[in-house]
Tab-separated table of C-alpha atoms and ligand atoms in Angstrom:
chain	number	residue	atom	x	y	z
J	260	UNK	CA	0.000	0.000	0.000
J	261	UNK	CA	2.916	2.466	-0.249
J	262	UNK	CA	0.632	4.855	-2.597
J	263	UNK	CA	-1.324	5.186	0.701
J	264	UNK	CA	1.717	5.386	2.805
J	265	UNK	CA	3.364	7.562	0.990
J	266	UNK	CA	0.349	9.918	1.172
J	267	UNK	CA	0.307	9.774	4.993
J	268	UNK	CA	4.115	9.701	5.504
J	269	UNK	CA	4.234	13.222	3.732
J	270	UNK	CA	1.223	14.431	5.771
J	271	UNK	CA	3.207	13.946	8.622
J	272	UNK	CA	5.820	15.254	6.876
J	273	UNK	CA	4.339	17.960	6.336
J	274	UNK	CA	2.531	18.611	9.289
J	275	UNK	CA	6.202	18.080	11.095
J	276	UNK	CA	7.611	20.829	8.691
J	277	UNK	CA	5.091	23.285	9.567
J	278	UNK	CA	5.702	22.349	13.459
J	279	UNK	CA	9.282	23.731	12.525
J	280	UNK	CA	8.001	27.264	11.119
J	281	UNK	CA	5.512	27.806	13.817
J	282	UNK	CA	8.590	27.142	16.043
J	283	UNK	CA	10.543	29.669	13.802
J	284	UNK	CA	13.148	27.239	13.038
J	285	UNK	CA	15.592	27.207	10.061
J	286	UNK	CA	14.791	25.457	7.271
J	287	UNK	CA	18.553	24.111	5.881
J	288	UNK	CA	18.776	22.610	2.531
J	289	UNK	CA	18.862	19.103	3.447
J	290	UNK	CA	15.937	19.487	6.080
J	291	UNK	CA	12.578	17.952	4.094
J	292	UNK	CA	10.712	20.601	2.640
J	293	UNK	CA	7.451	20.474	0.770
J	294	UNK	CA	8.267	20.693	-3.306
J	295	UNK	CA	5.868	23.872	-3.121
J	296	UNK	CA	8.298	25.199	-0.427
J	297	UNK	CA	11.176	24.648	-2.475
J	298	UNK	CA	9.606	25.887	-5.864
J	299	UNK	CA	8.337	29.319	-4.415
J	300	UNK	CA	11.977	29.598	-2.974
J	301	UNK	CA	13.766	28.979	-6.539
J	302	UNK	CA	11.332	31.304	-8.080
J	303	UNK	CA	11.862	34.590	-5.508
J	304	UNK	CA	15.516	33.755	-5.147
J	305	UNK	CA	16.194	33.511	-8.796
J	306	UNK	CA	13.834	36.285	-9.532
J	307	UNK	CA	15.782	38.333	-7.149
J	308	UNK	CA	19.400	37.235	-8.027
J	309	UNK	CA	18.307	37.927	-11.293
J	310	UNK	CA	17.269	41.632	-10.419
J	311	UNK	CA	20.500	42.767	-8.568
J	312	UNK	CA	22.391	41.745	-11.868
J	313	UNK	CA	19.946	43.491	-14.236
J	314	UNK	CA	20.439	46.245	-12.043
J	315	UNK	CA	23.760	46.840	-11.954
J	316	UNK	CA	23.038	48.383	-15.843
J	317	UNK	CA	21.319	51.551	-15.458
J	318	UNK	CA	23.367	52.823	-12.486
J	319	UNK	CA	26.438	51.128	-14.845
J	320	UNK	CA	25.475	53.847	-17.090
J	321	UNK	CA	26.917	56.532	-14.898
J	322	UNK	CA	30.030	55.301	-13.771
J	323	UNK	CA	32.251	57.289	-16.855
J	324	UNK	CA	30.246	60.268	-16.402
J	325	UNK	CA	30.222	60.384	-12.665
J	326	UNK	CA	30.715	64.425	-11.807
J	327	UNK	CA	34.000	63.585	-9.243
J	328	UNK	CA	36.049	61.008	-8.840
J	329	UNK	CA	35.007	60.322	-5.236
J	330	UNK	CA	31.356	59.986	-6.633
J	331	UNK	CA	32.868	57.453	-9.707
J	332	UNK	CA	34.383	55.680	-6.722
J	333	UNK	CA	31.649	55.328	-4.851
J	334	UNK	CA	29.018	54.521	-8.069
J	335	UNK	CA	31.758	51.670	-8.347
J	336	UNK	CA	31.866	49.816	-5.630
J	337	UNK	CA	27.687	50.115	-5.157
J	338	UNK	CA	27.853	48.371	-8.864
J	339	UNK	CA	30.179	46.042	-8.028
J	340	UNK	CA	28.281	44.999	-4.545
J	341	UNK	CA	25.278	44.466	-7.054
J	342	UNK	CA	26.825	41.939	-9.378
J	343	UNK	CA	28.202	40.355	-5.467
J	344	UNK	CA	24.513	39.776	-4.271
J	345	UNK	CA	22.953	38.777	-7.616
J	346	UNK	CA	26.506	35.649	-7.169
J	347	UNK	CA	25.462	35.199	-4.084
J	348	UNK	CA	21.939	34.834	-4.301
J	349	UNK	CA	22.028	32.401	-7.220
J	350	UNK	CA	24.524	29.836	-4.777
J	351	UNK	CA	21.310	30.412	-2.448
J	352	UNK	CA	19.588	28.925	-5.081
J	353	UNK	CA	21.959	26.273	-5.832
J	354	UNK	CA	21.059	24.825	-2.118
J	355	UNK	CA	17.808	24.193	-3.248
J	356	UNK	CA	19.371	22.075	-6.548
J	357	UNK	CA	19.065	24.194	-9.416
J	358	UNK	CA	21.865	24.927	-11.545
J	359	UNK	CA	22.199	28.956	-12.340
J	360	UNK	CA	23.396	28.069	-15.361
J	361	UNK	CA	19.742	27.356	-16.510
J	362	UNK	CA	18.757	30.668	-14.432
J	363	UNK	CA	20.291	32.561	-16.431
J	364	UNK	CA	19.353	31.046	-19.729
J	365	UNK	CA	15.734	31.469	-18.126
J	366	UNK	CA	16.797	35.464	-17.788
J	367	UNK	CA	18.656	35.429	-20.977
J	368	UNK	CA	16.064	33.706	-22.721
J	369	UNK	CA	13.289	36.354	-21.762
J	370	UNK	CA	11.028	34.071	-19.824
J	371	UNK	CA	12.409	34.970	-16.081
J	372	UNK	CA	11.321	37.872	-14.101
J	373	UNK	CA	13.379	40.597	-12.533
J	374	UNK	CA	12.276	43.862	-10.689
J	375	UNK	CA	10.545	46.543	-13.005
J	376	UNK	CA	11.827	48.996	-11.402
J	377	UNK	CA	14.986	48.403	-13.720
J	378	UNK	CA	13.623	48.911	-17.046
J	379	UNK	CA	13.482	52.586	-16.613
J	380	UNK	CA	16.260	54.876	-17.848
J	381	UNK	CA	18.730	56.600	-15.921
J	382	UNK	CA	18.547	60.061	-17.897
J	383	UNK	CA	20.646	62.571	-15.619
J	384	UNK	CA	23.007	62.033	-12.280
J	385	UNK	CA	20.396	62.636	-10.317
J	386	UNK	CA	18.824	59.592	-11.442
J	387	UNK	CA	22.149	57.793	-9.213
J	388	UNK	CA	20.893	59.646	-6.466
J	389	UNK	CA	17.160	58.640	-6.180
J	390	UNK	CA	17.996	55.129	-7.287
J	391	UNK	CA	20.193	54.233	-3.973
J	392	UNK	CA	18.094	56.748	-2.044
J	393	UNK	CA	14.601	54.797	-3.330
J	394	UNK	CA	15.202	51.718	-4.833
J	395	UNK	CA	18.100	50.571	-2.598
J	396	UNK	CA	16.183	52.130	0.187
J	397	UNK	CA	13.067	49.920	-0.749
J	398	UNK	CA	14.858	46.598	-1.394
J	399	UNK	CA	16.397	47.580	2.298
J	400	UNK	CA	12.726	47.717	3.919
J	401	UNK	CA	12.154	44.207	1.638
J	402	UNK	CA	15.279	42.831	2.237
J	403	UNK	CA	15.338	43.474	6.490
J	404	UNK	CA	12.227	41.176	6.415
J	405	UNK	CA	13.561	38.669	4.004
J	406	UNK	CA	16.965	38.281	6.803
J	407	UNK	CA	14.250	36.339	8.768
J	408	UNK	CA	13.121	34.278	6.529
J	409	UNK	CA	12.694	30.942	7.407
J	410	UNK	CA	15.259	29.201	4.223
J	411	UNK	CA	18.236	29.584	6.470
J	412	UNK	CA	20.497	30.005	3.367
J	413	UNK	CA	18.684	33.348	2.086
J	414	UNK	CA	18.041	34.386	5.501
J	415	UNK	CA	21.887	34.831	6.508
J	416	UNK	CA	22.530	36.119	2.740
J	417	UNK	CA	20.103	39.028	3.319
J	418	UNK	CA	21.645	39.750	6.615
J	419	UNK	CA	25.056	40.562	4.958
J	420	UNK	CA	23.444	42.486	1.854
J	421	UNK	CA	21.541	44.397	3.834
J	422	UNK	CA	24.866	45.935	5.437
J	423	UNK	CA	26.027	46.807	1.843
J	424	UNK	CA	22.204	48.033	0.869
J	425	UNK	CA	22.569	51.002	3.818
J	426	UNK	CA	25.560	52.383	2.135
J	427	UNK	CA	23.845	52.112	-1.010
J	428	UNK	CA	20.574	54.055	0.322
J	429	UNK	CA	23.354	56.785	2.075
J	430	UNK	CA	25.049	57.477	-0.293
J	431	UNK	CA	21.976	57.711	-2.898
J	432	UNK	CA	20.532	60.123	-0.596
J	433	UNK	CA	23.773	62.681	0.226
J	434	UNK	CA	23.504	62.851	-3.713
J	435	UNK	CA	20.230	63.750	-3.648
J	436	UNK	CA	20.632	66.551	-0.817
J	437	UNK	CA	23.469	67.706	-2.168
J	438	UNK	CA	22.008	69.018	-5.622
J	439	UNK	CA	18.757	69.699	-3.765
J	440	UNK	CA	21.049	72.594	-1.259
J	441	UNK	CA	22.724	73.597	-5.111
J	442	UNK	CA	22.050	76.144	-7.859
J	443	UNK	CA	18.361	76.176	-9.000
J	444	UNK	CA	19.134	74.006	-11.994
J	445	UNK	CA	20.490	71.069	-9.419
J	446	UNK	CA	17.174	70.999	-7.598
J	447	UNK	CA	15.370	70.684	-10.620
J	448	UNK	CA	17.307	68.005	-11.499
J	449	UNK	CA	16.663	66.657	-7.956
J	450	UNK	CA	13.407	67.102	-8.368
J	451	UNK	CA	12.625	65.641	-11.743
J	452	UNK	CA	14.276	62.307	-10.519
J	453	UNK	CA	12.326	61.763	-7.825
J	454	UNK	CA	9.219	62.558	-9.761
J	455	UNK	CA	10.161	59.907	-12.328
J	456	UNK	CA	11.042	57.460	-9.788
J	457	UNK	CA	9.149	57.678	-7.034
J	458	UNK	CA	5.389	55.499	-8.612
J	459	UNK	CA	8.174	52.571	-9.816
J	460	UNK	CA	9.942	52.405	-6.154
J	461	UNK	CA	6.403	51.778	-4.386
J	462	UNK	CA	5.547	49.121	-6.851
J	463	UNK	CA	8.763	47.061	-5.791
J	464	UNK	CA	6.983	45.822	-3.229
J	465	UNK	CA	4.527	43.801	-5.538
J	466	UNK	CA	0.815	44.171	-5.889
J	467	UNK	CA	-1.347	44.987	-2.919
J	468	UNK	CA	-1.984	42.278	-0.964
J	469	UNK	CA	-5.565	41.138	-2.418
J	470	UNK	CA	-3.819	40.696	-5.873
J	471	UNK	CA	-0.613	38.868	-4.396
J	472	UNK	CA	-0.984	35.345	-6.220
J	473	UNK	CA	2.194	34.053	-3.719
J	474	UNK	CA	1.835	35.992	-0.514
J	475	UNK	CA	-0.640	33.314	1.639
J	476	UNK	CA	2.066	30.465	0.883
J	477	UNK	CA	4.975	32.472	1.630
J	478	UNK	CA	3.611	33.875	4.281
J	479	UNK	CA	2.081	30.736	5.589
J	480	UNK	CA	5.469	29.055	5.284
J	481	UNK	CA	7.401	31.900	6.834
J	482	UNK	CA	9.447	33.040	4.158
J	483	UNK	CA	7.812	36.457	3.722
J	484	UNK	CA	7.300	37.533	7.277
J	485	UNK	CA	4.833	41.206	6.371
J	486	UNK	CA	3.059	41.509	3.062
J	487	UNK	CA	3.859	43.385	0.185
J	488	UNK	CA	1.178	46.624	1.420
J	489	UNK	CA	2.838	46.553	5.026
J	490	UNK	CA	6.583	46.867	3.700
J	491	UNK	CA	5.444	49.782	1.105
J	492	UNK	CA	3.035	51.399	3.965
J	493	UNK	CA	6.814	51.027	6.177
J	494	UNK	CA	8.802	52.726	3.232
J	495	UNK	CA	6.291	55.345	2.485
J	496	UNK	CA	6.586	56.432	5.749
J	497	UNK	CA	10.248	56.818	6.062
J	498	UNK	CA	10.676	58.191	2.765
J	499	UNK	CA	8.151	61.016	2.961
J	500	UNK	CA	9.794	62.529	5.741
J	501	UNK	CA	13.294	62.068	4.233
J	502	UNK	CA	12.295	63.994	1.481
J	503	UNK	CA	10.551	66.591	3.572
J	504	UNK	CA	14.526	66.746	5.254
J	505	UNK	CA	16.147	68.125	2.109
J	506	UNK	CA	12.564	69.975	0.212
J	507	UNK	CA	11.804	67.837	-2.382
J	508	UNK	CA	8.261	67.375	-2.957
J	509	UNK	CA	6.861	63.688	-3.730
J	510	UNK	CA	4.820	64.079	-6.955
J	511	UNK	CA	0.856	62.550	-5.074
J	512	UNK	CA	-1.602	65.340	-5.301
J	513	UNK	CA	-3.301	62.869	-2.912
J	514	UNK	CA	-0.901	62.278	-0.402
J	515	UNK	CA	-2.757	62.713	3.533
J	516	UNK	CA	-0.991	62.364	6.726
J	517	UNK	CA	-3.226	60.258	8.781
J	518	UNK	CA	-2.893	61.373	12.356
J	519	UNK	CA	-5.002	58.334	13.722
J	520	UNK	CA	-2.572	55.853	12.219
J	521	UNK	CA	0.417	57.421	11.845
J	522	UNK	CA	0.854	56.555	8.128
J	523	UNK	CA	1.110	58.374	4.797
J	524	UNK	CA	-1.990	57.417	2.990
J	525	UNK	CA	-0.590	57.952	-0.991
J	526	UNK	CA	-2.549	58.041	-4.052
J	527	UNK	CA	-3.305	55.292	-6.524
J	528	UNK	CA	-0.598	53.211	-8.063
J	529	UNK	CA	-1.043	52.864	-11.837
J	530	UNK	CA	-0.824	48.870	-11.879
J	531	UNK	CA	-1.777	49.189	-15.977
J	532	UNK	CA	1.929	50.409	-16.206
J	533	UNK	CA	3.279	47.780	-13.494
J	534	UNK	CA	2.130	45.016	-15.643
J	535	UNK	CA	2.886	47.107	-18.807
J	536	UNK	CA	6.589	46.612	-17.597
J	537	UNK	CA	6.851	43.404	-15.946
J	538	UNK	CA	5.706	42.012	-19.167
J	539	UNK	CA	8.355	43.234	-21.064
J	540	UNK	CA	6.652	46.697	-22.183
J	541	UNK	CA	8.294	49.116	-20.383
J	542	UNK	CA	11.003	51.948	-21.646
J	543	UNK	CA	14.387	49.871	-21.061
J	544	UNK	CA	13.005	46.151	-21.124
J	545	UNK	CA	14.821	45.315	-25.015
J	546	UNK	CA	17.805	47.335	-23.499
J	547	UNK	CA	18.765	45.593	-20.653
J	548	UNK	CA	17.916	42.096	-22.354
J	549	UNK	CA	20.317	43.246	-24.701
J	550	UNK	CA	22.653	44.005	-22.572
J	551	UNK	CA	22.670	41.064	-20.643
J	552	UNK	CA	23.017	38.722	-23.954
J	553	UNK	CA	26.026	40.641	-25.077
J	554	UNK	CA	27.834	40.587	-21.335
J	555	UNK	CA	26.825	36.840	-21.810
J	556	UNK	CA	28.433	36.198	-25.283
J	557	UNK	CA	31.365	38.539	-24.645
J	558	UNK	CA	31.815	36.344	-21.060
J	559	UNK	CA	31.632	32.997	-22.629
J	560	UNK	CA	35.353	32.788	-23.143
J	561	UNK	CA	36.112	33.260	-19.896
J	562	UNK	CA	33.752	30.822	-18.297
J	563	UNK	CA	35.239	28.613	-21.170
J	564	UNK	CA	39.012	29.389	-20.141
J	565	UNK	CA	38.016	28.819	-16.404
J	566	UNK	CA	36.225	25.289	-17.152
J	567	UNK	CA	39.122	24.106	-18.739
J	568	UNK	CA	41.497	25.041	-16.114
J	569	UNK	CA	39.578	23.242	-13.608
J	570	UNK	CA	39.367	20.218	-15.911
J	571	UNK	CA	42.974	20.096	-16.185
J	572	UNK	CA	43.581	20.457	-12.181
J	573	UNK	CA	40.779	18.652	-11.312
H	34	3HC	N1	8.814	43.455	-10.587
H	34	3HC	C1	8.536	42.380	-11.369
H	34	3HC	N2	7.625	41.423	-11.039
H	34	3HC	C2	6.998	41.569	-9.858
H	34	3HC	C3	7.247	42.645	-8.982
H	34	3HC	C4	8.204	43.621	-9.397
H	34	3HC	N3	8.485	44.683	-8.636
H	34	3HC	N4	6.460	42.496	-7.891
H	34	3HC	C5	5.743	41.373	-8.081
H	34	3HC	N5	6.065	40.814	-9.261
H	34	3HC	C6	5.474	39.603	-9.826
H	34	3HC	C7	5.755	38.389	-8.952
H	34	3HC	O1	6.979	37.787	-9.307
H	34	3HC	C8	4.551	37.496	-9.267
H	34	3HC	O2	4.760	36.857	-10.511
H	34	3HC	P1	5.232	35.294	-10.571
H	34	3HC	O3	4.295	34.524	-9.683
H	34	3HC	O4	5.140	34.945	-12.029
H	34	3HC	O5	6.661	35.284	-10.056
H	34	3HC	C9	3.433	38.503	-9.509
H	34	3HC	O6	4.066	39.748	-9.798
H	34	3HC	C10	2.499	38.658	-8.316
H	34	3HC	O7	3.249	39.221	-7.257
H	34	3HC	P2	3.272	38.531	-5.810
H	34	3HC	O8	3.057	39.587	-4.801
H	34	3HC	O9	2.396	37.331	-5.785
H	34	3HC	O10	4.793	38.027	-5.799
H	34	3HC	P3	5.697	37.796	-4.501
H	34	3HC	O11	4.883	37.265	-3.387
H	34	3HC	O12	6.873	37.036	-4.972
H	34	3HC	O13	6.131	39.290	-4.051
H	34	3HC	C11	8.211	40.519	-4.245
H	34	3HC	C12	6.918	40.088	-4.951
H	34	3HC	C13	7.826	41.457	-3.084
H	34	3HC	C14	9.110	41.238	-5.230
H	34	3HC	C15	8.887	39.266	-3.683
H	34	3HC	O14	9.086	38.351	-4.746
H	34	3HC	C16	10.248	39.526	-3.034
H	34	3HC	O15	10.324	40.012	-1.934
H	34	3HC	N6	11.334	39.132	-3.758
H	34	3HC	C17	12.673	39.158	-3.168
H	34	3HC	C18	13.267	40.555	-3.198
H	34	3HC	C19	13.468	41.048	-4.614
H	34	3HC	O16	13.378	40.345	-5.566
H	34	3HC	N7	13.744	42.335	-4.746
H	34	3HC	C20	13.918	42.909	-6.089
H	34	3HC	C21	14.751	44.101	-5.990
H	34	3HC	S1	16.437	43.695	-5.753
H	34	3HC	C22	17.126	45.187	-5.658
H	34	3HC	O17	16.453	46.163	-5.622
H	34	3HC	C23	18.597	45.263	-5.571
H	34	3HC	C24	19.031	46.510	-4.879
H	34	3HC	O18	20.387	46.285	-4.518
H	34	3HC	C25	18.989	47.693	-5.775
């Protein structure tokens, strides 16, 4: 009867492995884990892996014109931590037994999802400046959560990006209030950035919660800890009155200040354009496809060279 058996041994399987998230223990790649467990893991982890390498490529686009050197500098190692947390994000994923080999292909191959927020162009410096100030500043709010997730692997890799993602966010933000304390022409600029960039930072965070398709599982299985509305409700907040600090307005005719909760209550998000972009319509989407392919072609000598050294010293 092992049909049967099998049925009941993974009930109790299963009913053991949620006994270990309500305990808020860490789930390690060899622990049992139900395949749906393991299938919404691959698909955020990859998903986000794949979104700190596609966005290494608009800030990328700044790095020769930076206006100082200490600014180049600076622009470079934030790029470089990028491509370091997409790497170490995809091992994550290689706990779980995928291959990010096939990832990639997945990315390359235009069927794999990364954050929309990258398929928008970086048109002035400023654009440097809201970017670590709002989207590193986001994926910080996201990410804090994620460092308690219960896959112990992506868990401990959050906690260590997460140091990296605060000097991201600082230094994002001392280049937005320094052209927002410049010349008239700086604020603008300032300005103009954060009006472009502000609608695509709050949709990060995903749908609201009635239209998140994953949220119950993840949430029942303890790898997203607060839904997508509570983490954008928890950036709002923080963001509003950083940009209050240095006079930049937000661009929501609607915004209110609710004094019974506490929180920001913004306007409506335009979810036509979300799903405009995540499915490949947006302003940069053939752009940074592009750009991947050709980093991958250029690259495949390397990987080539590097296989065949470690055939020959295996
Ligand atoms: N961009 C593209 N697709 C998105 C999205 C976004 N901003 N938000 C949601 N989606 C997709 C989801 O992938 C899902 O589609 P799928 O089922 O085909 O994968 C669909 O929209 C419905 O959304 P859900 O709310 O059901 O999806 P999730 O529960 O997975 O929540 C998420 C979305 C909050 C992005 C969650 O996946 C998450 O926390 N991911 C890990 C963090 C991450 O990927 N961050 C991306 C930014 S990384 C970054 O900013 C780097 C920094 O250094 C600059």
């Amino acid at each position: 009867m092992t049909t049967t058996s099998t049925a009941s041994e993974d009930s109790s399987r299963l009913a053991q492995f949620e006994a270990r998230i309500a305990a808020d223990e860490s789930i390690e790649p060899k622990d049992w884990m139900p395949e749906r467990y393991r299938k919404q893991l691959i698909r955020m982890m990859a998903q986000h892996a794949h979104s700190e390498v596609v966005g290494m490529l608009p800030e990328g686009n700044w790095i020769t014109r930076a206006p100082t050197l200490r600014r180049k500098m600076v622009l470079l190692a934030k790029v470089q931590d990028e491509a370091g947390h997409g790497l170490y994000i995809y091992c994550g994923t290689e706990t779980l037994g995928v291959d990010r080999h096939d990832l990639v292909q997945e990315l390359l191959d235009g069927k794999a999802k990364y954050s929309s927020i990258f398929n928008y162009p970086t048109l002035t410096w400023a654009d440097i400046g809201a970017i670590g100030w709002l989207v590193d500043g986001a994926a910080i709010v996201n990410q804090t959560m994620l460092a308690k997730a219960s896959f112990g692997p992506y868990a401990r890799a959050m906690v260590r990006i997460c140091k990296e993602e605060n000097f991201h966010k600082r230094q994002g933000y001392e280049i937005m209030a320094t052209l927002a304390r410049g010349t008239g022409a700086q604020r603008a600029m300032a300005q103009d950035a954060l009006n472009r960039w502000w609608w695509p930072s709050l949709m990060m965070f995903g749908p609201h919660d009635k239209d998140s398709t994953n949220s119950d599982e993840l949430m029942r299985w303890g790898i997203k800890r607060k839904s997508n509305d509570e983490l954008r409700q928890r950036f709002v907040n923080m963001t509003i009155v950083q940009a209050q600090a240095i006079d930049l307005t937000v661009p929501d005719a609607d915004l209110k200040y609710n004094e019974m909760t506490g929180d920001w209550e913004t306007g409506p998000i335009d979810w036509d354009e979300f799903w405009r972009v995540v499915k490949g319509n947006g302003p940069c989407n053939k752009e940074r496809l592009d750009a991947r392919r050709k980093a991958d072609a250029d690259g495949a000598w390397v990987r080539a060279a590097a296989s065949a050294y470690v055939e020959k010293h295996a």
